Amino acid sequence: MYQQIVVLTGAGISAESGLRTFRDQDGLWEEHHIEDVATPEGYERDAELVERFYNSRWQQLHSGTVEPNAAHLALAKLEAEFQGQLLVVTQNIDDLHERAGSRRLLHMHGELSKGRCPRSRQTFILREPFGADNCCTCCIPAQRLRPHVVWFGEMPLGMDRIHDALDNCDLFIAIGTSGTVYPAAGFVDTANHHGAQTVEVNMMAPDRHSQFQYHLTGKAGELVPQLVE
Ligand code: BJW
C-alpha cells in the first residue's frame, strides 16, 4: 500500500548496540561541550581535542564489540522486501545500518569512518584513528584530514535528495531522535505537509507539541521489528 517510505534515524537506534546518545542521561553532551567538539570554531581552536572525541568513538565502533541491533536489521529486511522505494536518512555517523545490510542510505551528518580534505572536500576511508598522519592525496601540499562530520553551523549532506524523497513519500518514520537538531527536526512537518503518514518510535513518550500522527513508545530494538512486519 505504501509506495515511498522515508525513515529518519537518530542516536537512539544505536543505543541498544552500546553507543551513547547525545542528550539522554549519560549522553555524550554530559561530558563534552558542544561548542568545543561539534563546531568548526572548536576544531579551529583545538583540533586534537576534537580528534580525541571522534577517536574514542572510532575505537569503540572498531572494537569488535558493537553490532547492529534488531532495529537496524529490521530496516534492512524491509528494504530488501519492500516493493516500493525506501530511503533511510540517518543522523548517525556510525556504520551500523550498512553492517545490517541497508543500501539506500544517506548519512546526513557524515561518517565516522571517513576523513575529509578541508580544501577539496574529497573524502577518504580512515583505516586508523585521526592524527597528524592522516593526510589527503588530492592536494599539494597534502592537507590534514578533518573528521567527515557535520558540525553546528555547517550544511548537512544530501539535502536535495532528502527533500525530494520527503516531498514524495507517503510514510515517514522517525526512530530514536530527540528532534532537537535542524534541519532533521523539521522533516516531519515537510512530510505532513505533503500528506504522508508520520510515525515516531522513541523511548520517551511524546510531548504535546509533537507533529507526529502516531507514536510508538519503547525501545527501537523491540518496536521496529514489530512495525515492519
Ligand atoms: C531511544 C532509545 C532506544 C534512546 N529506542 N529511542 C535556532 C533555531 C533553529 C535552528 C537553529 C538555531 N540555531 C542554530 C540552528 C541550526 C542548528 C540547530 O538545529 N541547532 C539546535 C540545537 C537549535 N543546526 C545546524 O547547525 C545544522 N546545520 C544547519 O542547520 O545548516 C543550515 C541549513 C538549514 C536548512 C537546510 C539546510 C541547512 C547542523 C547540525 C549538525 C549536528 N551535528 C551533531 C554532531 C556531529 C555528528 C556526531 O558527532 O555524531 O549531530 S549534534 C548531534 O545531534 C549529532 C546528532 O546527529 C544530532 C541529533 O541527535 P539525535 O540523534 O536526535 O540524538 P539525541 O541524543 O538528541 O536523542 C536520542 C533520542 O533517542 C532521544 O529522544 C531518546 O529518547 C531516544 N532513545 N534510546 C528508541 N533504545
mmCIF file of C-alpha atoms and ligand atoms in Angstrom:
data_model
loop_
_atom_site.group_PDB
_atom_site.id
_atom_site.type_symbol
_atom_site.label_atom_id
_atom_site.label_comp_id
_atom_site.label_asym_id
_atom_site.label_seq_id
_atom_site.Cartn_x
_atom_site.Cartn_y
_atom_site.Cartn_z
ATOM 1 C CA MET A 1 0.000 0.000 0.000
ATOM 2 C CA TYR A 2 2.813 2.472 0.636
ATOM 3 C CA GLN A 3 4.899 3.482 -2.369
ATOM 4 C CA GLN A 4 7.640 5.619 -0.830
ATOM 5 C CA ILE A 5 8.898 5.453 2.715
ATOM 6 C CA VAL A 6 11.449 7.727 4.358
ATOM 7 C CA VAL A 7 12.956 6.575 7.656
ATOM 8 C CA LEU A 8 14.912 9.086 9.747
ATOM 9 C CA THR A 9 17.127 7.555 12.414
ATOM 10 C CA GLY A 10 18.962 9.136 15.336
ATOM 11 C CA ALA A 11 21.299 8.097 18.110
ATOM 12 C CA GLY A 12 18.531 6.184 19.910
ATOM 13 C CA ILE A 13 18.513 3.434 17.259
ATOM 14 C CA SER A 14 22.140 2.625 18.076
ATOM 15 C CA ALA A 15 21.733 2.866 21.860
ATOM 16 C CA GLU A 16 20.900 -0.838 22.193
ATOM 17 C CA SER A 17 24.110 -1.598 20.280
ATOM 18 C CA GLY A 18 26.020 0.098 23.092
ATOM 19 C CA LEU A 19 26.632 3.521 21.519
ATOM 20 C CA ARG A 20 25.851 6.558 23.615
ATOM 21 C CA THR A 21 23.205 9.056 22.573
ATOM 22 C CA PHE A 22 23.809 12.790 22.953
ATOM 23 C CA ARG A 23 21.059 14.220 25.111
ATOM 24 C CA ASP A 24 19.878 11.334 27.302
ATOM 25 C CA GLN A 25 21.135 10.823 30.829
ATOM 26 C CA ASP A 26 24.787 9.744 30.441
ATOM 27 C CA GLY A 27 24.701 11.123 26.897
ATOM 28 C CA LEU A 28 27.823 12.452 25.198
ATOM 29 C CA TRP A 29 26.866 16.080 25.825
ATOM 30 C CA GLU A 30 27.056 15.491 29.576
ATOM 31 C CA GLU A 31 30.804 15.030 29.279
ATOM 32 C CA HIS A 32 31.664 17.241 26.332
ATOM 33 C CA HIS A 33 30.929 20.851 25.488
ATOM 34 C CA ILE A 34 29.107 21.054 22.144
ATOM 35 C CA GLU A 35 30.905 24.254 21.194
ATOM 36 C CA ASP A 36 34.296 22.554 21.794
ATOM 37 C CA VAL A 37 33.762 19.299 19.883
ATOM 38 C CA ALA A 38 30.893 19.890 17.440
ATOM 39 C CA THR A 39 31.572 23.259 15.838
ATOM 40 C CA PRO A 40 34.093 24.362 13.184
ATOM 41 C CA GLU A 41 35.282 27.048 15.626
ATOM 42 C CA GLY A 42 36.012 24.404 18.274
ATOM 43 C CA TYR A 43 38.044 22.427 15.716
ATOM 44 C CA GLU A 44 39.978 25.545 14.744
ATOM 45 C CA ARG A 45 40.756 26.251 18.402
ATOM 46 C CA ASP A 46 41.841 22.737 19.357
ATOM 47 C CA ALA A 47 41.917 20.082 16.599
ATOM 48 C CA GLU A 48 43.494 17.487 18.927
ATOM 49 C CA LEU A 49 40.644 17.716 21.421
ATOM 50 C CA VAL A 50 38.082 17.173 18.639
ATOM 51 C CA GLU A 51 40.119 14.299 17.209
ATOM 52 C CA ARG A 52 40.252 12.636 20.640
ATOM 53 C CA PHE A 53 36.441 12.903 20.867
ATOM 54 C CA TYR A 54 35.972 11.194 17.487
ATOM 55 C CA ASN A 55 38.835 8.740 18.007
ATOM 56 C CA SER A 56 37.306 7.328 21.176
ATOM 57 C CA ARG A 57 34.058 6.753 19.265
ATOM 58 C CA TRP A 58 36.007 5.345 16.278
ATOM 59 C CA GLN A 59 37.836 2.912 18.597
ATOM 60 C CA GLN A 60 34.570 1.726 20.127
ATOM 61 C CA LEU A 61 32.970 1.194 16.712
ATOM 62 C CA HIS A 62 36.005 -0.838 15.581
ATOM 63 C CA SER A 63 36.484 -2.721 18.853
ATOM 64 C CA GLY A 64 34.536 -5.763 17.667
ATOM 65 C CA THR A 65 32.019 -5.316 20.483
ATOM 66 C CA VAL A 66 29.484 -3.155 18.613
ATOM 67 C CA GLU A 67 26.953 -4.849 16.350
ATOM 68 C CA PRO A 68 23.778 -3.748 14.556
ATOM 69 C CA ASN A 69 20.722 -4.483 16.681
ATOM 70 C CA ALA A 70 17.266 -5.791 15.814
ATOM 71 C CA ALA A 71 16.081 -2.331 14.682
ATOM 72 C CA HIS A 72 18.904 -1.894 12.144
ATOM 73 C CA LEU A 73 18.332 -5.442 10.894
ATOM 74 C CA ALA A 74 14.582 -4.936 10.562
ATOM 75 C CA LEU A 75 15.076 -1.813 8.413
ATOM 76 C CA ALA A 76 17.491 -3.669 6.132
ATOM 77 C CA LYS A 77 14.997 -6.531 5.788
ATOM 78 C CA LEU A 78 12.234 -4.048 4.987
ATOM 79 C CA GLU A 79 14.378 -2.506 2.256
ATOM 80 C CA ALA A 80 15.069 -5.936 0.751
ATOM 81 C CA GLU A 81 11.418 -6.994 0.743
ATOM 82 C CA PHE A 82 9.544 -3.737 0.130
ATOM 83 C CA GLN A 83 8.154 -3.349 -3.395
ATOM 84 C CA GLY A 84 8.269 0.466 -3.328
ATOM 85 C CA GLN A 85 11.132 2.809 -2.526
ATOM 86 C CA LEU A 86 12.654 3.140 0.900
ATOM 87 C CA LEU A 87 15.273 5.682 1.897
ATOM 88 C CA VAL A 88 16.941 5.595 5.299
ATOM 89 C CA VAL A 89 18.270 9.013 6.280
ATOM 90 C CA THR A 90 20.471 8.699 9.321
ATOM 91 C CA GLN A 91 21.846 11.452 11.530
ATOM 92 C CA ASN A 92 24.233 8.857 12.945
ATOM 93 C CA ILE A 93 27.857 8.727 11.925
ATOM 94 C CA ASP A 94 28.244 5.046 12.873
ATOM 95 C CA ASP A 95 28.028 2.396 10.148
ATOM 96 C CA LEU A 96 25.522 0.054 11.792
ATOM 97 C CA HIS A 97 22.886 0.489 9.067
ATOM 98 C CA GLU A 98 25.445 -0.558 6.431
ATOM 99 C CA ARG A 99 26.576 -3.503 8.547
ATOM 100 C CA ALA A 100 22.938 -4.569 8.889
ATOM 101 C CA GLY A 101 22.554 -4.502 5.087
ATOM 102 C CA SER A 102 20.808 -1.193 4.318
ATOM 103 C CA ARG A 103 21.794 0.096 0.877
ATOM 104 C CA ARG A 104 19.583 3.113 0.143
ATOM 105 C CA LEU A 105 21.077 5.099 2.973
ATOM 106 C CA LEU A 106 22.123 8.683 3.427
ATOM 107 C CA HIS A 107 24.381 9.912 6.251
ATOM 108 C CA MET A 108 23.229 13.499 6.607
ATOM 109 C CA HIS A 109 25.675 14.267 9.454
ATOM 110 C CA GLY A 110 28.631 12.452 7.879
ATOM 111 C CA GLU A 111 30.516 9.248 8.656
ATOM 112 C CA LEU A 112 32.915 8.401 11.458
ATOM 113 C CA SER A 113 34.893 6.056 9.228
ATOM 114 C CA LYS A 114 35.892 8.861 6.845
ATOM 115 C CA GLY A 115 38.137 11.897 6.871
ATOM 116 C CA ARG A 116 37.737 14.863 4.546
ATOM 117 C CA CYS A 117 40.223 17.122 2.830
ATOM 118 C CA PRO A 118 39.390 20.651 4.029
ATOM 119 C CA ARG A 119 40.427 22.120 0.681
ATOM 120 C CA SER A 120 38.958 19.792 -1.997
ATOM 121 C CA ARG A 121 36.256 18.243 0.254
ATOM 122 C CA GLN A 122 37.264 14.787 -1.093
ATOM 123 C CA THR A 123 36.639 12.034 1.451
ATOM 124 C CA PHE A 124 38.975 9.184 2.417
ATOM 125 C CA ILE A 125 38.244 5.998 4.349
ATOM 126 C CA LEU A 126 40.105 6.073 7.664
ATOM 127 C CA ARG A 127 41.885 2.812 8.395
ATOM 128 C CA GLU A 128 43.265 4.199 11.639
ATOM 129 C CA PRO A 129 42.185 6.880 14.099
ATOM 130 C CA PHE A 130 42.731 10.574 13.396
ATOM 131 C CA GLY A 131 46.120 12.165 13.827
ATOM 132 C CA ALA A 132 48.746 14.212 12.058
ATOM 133 C CA ASP A 133 49.472 11.201 9.795
ATOM 134 C CA ASN A 134 46.041 11.267 8.185
ATOM 135 C CA CYS A 135 46.624 13.464 5.142
ATOM 136 C CA CYS A 136 44.869 13.744 1.802
ATOM 137 C CA THR A 137 46.335 12.572 -1.501
ATOM 138 C CA CYS A 138 44.420 15.123 -3.559
ATOM 139 C CA CYS A 139 46.368 18.323 -2.797
ATOM 140 C CA ILE A 140 49.961 19.535 -2.845
ATOM 141 C CA PRO A 141 50.956 20.102 -0.128
ATOM 142 C CA ALA A 142 48.876 17.297 1.390
ATOM 143 C CA GLN A 143 46.208 18.569 3.799
ATOM 144 C CA ARG A 144 45.488 17.162 7.244
ATOM 145 C CA LEU A 145 42.137 15.359 7.066
ATOM 146 C CA ARG A 146 39.316 16.614 9.260
ATOM 147 C CA PRO A 147 36.517 14.377 10.538
ATOM 148 C CA HIS A 148 33.854 13.880 7.839
ATOM 149 C CA VAL A 149 31.081 15.008 10.160
ATOM 150 C CA VAL A 150 28.627 17.886 10.054
ATOM 151 C CA TRP A 151 29.059 20.313 12.927
ATOM 152 C CA PHE A 152 26.709 23.044 14.080
ATOM 153 C CA GLY A 153 26.566 25.838 11.552
ATOM 154 C CA GLU A 154 27.581 23.532 8.696
ATOM 155 C CA MET A 155 25.298 22.357 5.925
ATOM 156 C CA PRO A 156 24.029 18.768 6.348
ATOM 157 C CA LEU A 157 24.725 16.415 3.452
ATOM 158 C CA GLY A 158 22.336 15.259 0.733
ATOM 159 C CA MET A 159 19.617 17.832 1.434
ATOM 160 C CA ASP A 160 18.343 17.925 -2.173
ATOM 161 C CA ARG A 161 17.890 14.163 -2.248
ATOM 162 C CA ILE A 162 16.275 14.173 1.192
ATOM 163 C CA HIS A 163 13.766 16.869 0.275
ATOM 164 C CA ASP A 164 12.967 15.093 -2.957
ATOM 165 C CA ALA A 165 12.196 11.921 -1.015
ATOM 166 C CA LEU A 166 10.190 13.774 1.670
ATOM 167 C CA ASP A 167 8.111 15.635 -0.901
ATOM 168 C CA ASN A 168 7.103 12.319 -2.456
ATOM 169 C CA CYS A 169 6.811 9.957 0.498
ATOM 170 C CA ASP A 170 3.565 8.538 1.804
ATOM 171 C CA LEU A 171 5.070 7.278 5.075
ATOM 172 C CA PHE A 172 7.662 8.990 7.252
ATOM 173 C CA ILE A 173 9.068 7.182 10.297
ATOM 174 C CA ALA A 174 11.461 8.777 12.799
ATOM 175 C CA ILE A 175 13.304 6.404 15.114
ATOM 176 C CA GLY A 176 15.351 7.316 18.200
ATOM 177 C CA THR A 177 15.849 11.008 17.632
ATOM 178 C CA SER A 178 15.091 13.834 20.063
ATOM 179 C CA GLY A 179 14.009 16.153 17.252
ATOM 180 C CA THR A 180 16.083 18.996 18.630
ATOM 181 C CA VAL A 181 18.513 19.473 15.755
ATOM 182 C CA TYR A 182 17.516 21.127 12.492
ATOM 183 C CA PRO A 183 17.003 20.613 9.619
ATOM 184 C CA ALA A 184 16.208 16.949 10.546
ATOM 185 C CA ALA A 185 13.756 18.119 13.235
ATOM 186 C CA GLY A 186 11.682 19.789 10.508
ATOM 187 C CA PHE A 187 11.325 16.733 8.259
ATOM 188 C CA VAL A 188 8.078 15.670 9.954
ATOM 189 C CA ASP A 189 6.484 18.993 9.025
ATOM 190 C CA THR A 190 7.519 18.564 5.400
ATOM 191 C CA ALA A 191 6.154 15.010 5.323
ATOM 192 C CA ASN A 192 2.874 16.087 6.967
ATOM 193 C CA HIS A 193 2.600 18.957 4.518
ATOM 194 C CA HIS A 194 2.833 16.514 1.608
ATOM 195 C CA GLY A 195 0.141 14.251 3.027
ATOM 196 C CA ALA A 196 2.337 11.432 4.352
ATOM 197 C CA GLN A 197 1.510 9.418 7.439
ATOM 198 C CA THR A 198 4.035 10.211 10.158
ATOM 199 C CA VAL A 199 5.139 7.804 12.885
ATOM 200 C CA GLU A 200 7.583 8.265 15.735
ATOM 201 C CA VAL A 201 9.380 5.466 17.601
ATOM 202 C CA ASN A 202 11.047 6.670 20.795
ATOM 203 C CA MET A 203 11.789 5.507 24.330
ATOM 204 C CA MET A 204 10.235 8.702 25.627
ATOM 205 C CA ALA A 205 6.518 9.446 25.374
ATOM 206 C CA PRO A 206 5.830 12.365 23.030
ATOM 207 C CA ASP A 207 5.228 15.859 24.349
ATOM 208 C CA ARG A 208 2.040 17.706 23.487
ATOM 209 C CA HIS A 209 3.731 19.682 20.697
ATOM 210 C CA SER A 210 4.588 16.559 18.731
ATOM 211 C CA GLN A 211 3.930 16.863 14.986
ATOM 212 C CA PHE A 212 3.745 13.088 14.513
ATOM 213 C CA GLN A 213 0.379 11.443 13.844
ATOM 214 C CA TYR A 214 1.324 8.147 15.522
ATOM 215 C CA HIS A 215 3.669 7.342 18.393
ATOM 216 C CA LEU A 216 5.208 4.070 19.458
ATOM 217 C CA THR A 217 6.803 4.431 22.859
ATOM 218 C CA GLY A 218 9.513 1.953 23.789
ATOM 219 C CA LYS A 219 12.819 0.531 22.644
ATOM 220 C CA ALA A 220 13.616 0.671 18.937
ATOM 221 C CA GLY A 221 15.071 -2.847 19.053
ATOM 222 C CA GLU A 222 11.694 -4.186 20.140
ATOM 223 C CA LEU A 223 9.293 -1.906 18.285
ATOM 224 C CA VAL A 224 10.901 -1.546 14.855
ATOM 225 C CA PRO A 225 10.836 -5.296 14.065
ATOM 226 C CA GLN A 226 7.124 -5.333 15.011
ATOM 227 C CA LEU A 227 6.428 -2.209 12.974
ATOM 228 C CA VAL A 228 7.949 -3.533 9.759
ATOM 229 C CA GLU A 229 6.310 -6.961 9.993
HETATM 230 C C1 BJW B 1 15.690 5.690 22.084
HETATM 231 C C2 BJW B 1 16.418 4.643 22.605
HETATM 232 C C3 BJW B 1 16.020 3.361 22.232
HETATM 233 C C4 BJW B 1 17.299 6.459 23.342
HETATM 234 N N1 BJW B 1 14.982 3.205 21.399
HETATM 235 N N2 BJW B 1 14.650 5.512 21.276
HETATM 236 C C5 BJW B 1 17.860 28.069 16.334
HETATM 237 C C6 BJW B 1 16.639 27.542 15.913
HETATM 238 C C7 BJW B 1 16.588 26.529 14.938
HETATM 239 C C8 BJW B 1 17.756 26.032 14.375
HETATM 240 C C9 BJW B 1 18.956 26.568 14.794
HETATM 241 C C10 BJW B 1 19.002 27.578 15.758
HETATM 242 N N3 BJW B 1 20.314 27.891 15.982
HETATM 243 C C11 BJW B 1 21.079 27.105 15.187
HETATM 244 C C12 BJW B 1 20.262 26.297 14.463
HETATM 245 C C13 BJW B 1 20.698 25.262 13.475
HETATM 246 C C14 BJW B 1 21.353 24.081 14.167
HETATM 247 C C15 BJW B 1 20.379 23.511 15.212
HETATM 248 O O1 BJW B 1 19.488 22.757 14.907
HETATM 249 N N4 BJW B 1 20.579 23.842 16.483
HETATM 250 C C16 BJW B 1 19.654 23.371 17.513
HETATM 251 C C17 BJW B 1 20.434 22.736 18.667
HETATM 252 C C18 BJW B 1 18.766 24.512 17.912
HETATM 253 N N5 BJW B 1 21.612 23.075 13.144
HETATM 254 C C19 BJW B 1 22.709 23.114 12.417
HETATM 255 O O2 BJW B 1 23.592 23.939 12.606
HETATM 256 C C20 BJW B 1 22.793 22.114 11.284
HETATM 257 N N6 BJW B 1 23.080 22.794 10.078
HETATM 258 C C21 BJW B 1 22.189 23.680 9.563
HETATM 259 O O3 BJW B 1 21.106 23.930 10.083
HETATM 260 O O4 BJW B 1 22.602 24.229 8.371
HETATM 261 C C22 BJW B 1 21.720 25.211 7.729
HETATM 262 C C23 BJW B 1 20.596 24.561 6.983
HETATM 263 C C24 BJW B 1 19.284 24.946 7.182
HETATM 264 C C25 BJW B 1 18.241 24.369 6.433
HETATM 265 C C26 BJW B 1 18.527 23.424 5.488
HETATM 266 C C27 BJW B 1 19.838 23.032 5.301
HETATM 267 C C28 BJW B 1 20.858 23.586 6.057
HETATM 268 C C29 BJW B 1 23.912 21.107 11.529
HETATM 269 C C30 BJW B 1 23.615 20.187 12.680
HETATM 270 C C31 BJW B 1 24.819 19.296 12.969
HETATM 271 C C32 BJW B 1 24.565 18.313 14.091
HETATM 272 N N7 BJW B 1 25.778 17.662 14.441
HETATM 273 C C33 BJW B 1 25.769 16.656 15.505
HETATM 274 C C34 BJW B 1 27.244 16.249 15.845
HETATM 275 C C35 BJW B 1 28.017 15.710 14.634
HETATM 276 C C36 BJW B 1 27.924 14.238 14.467
HETATM 277 C C37 BJW B 1 28.457 13.442 15.657
HETATM 278 O O5 BJW B 1 29.384 13.866 16.365
HETATM 279 O O6 BJW B 1 27.969 12.302 15.867
HETATM 280 O O7 BJW B 1 24.984 15.532 15.099
HETATM 281 S S1 BJW B 1 24.974 17.218 17.008
HETATM 282 C C38 BJW B 1 24.238 15.670 17.408
HETATM 283 O O8 BJW B 1 22.807 15.853 17.428
HETATM 284 C C39 BJW B 1 24.575 14.725 16.245
HETATM 285 C C40 BJW B 1 23.239 14.062 16.034
HETATM 286 O O9 BJW B 1 23.156 13.530 14.730
HETATM 287 C C41 BJW B 1 22.259 15.171 16.302
HETATM 288 C C42 BJW B 1 20.851 14.695 16.631
HETATM 289 O O10 BJW B 1 20.834 13.945 17.816
HETATM 290 P P1 BJW B 1 19.855 12.691 17.967
HETATM 291 O O11 BJW B 1 20.251 11.639 17.025
HETATM 292 O O12 BJW B 1 18.459 13.156 17.921
HETATM 293 O O13 BJW B 1 20.262 12.160 19.432
HETATM 294 P P2 BJW B 1 19.715 12.624 20.870
HETATM 295 O O14 BJW B 1 20.681 12.155 21.880
HETATM 296 O O15 BJW B 1 19.379 14.063 20.884
HETATM 297 O O16 BJW B 1 18.337 11.846 21.030
HETATM 298 C C43 BJW B 1 18.290 10.456 21.180
HETATM 299 C C44 BJW B 1 16.835 10.032 21.230
HETATM 300 O O17 BJW B 1 16.749 8.627 21.210
HETATM 301 C C45 BJW B 1 16.098 10.508 22.484
HETATM 302 O O18 BJW B 1 14.869 11.115 22.092
HETATM 303 C C46 BJW B 1 15.838 9.221 23.279
HETATM 304 O O19 BJW B 1 14.614 9.253 23.997
HETATM 305 C C47 BJW B 1 15.814 8.193 22.193
HETATM 306 N N8 BJW B 1 16.241 6.853 22.590
HETATM 307 N N9 BJW B 1 17.393 5.153 23.442
HETATM 308 C C48 BJW B 1 14.297 4.302 20.988
HETATM 309 N N10 BJW B 1 16.665 2.253 22.720
#
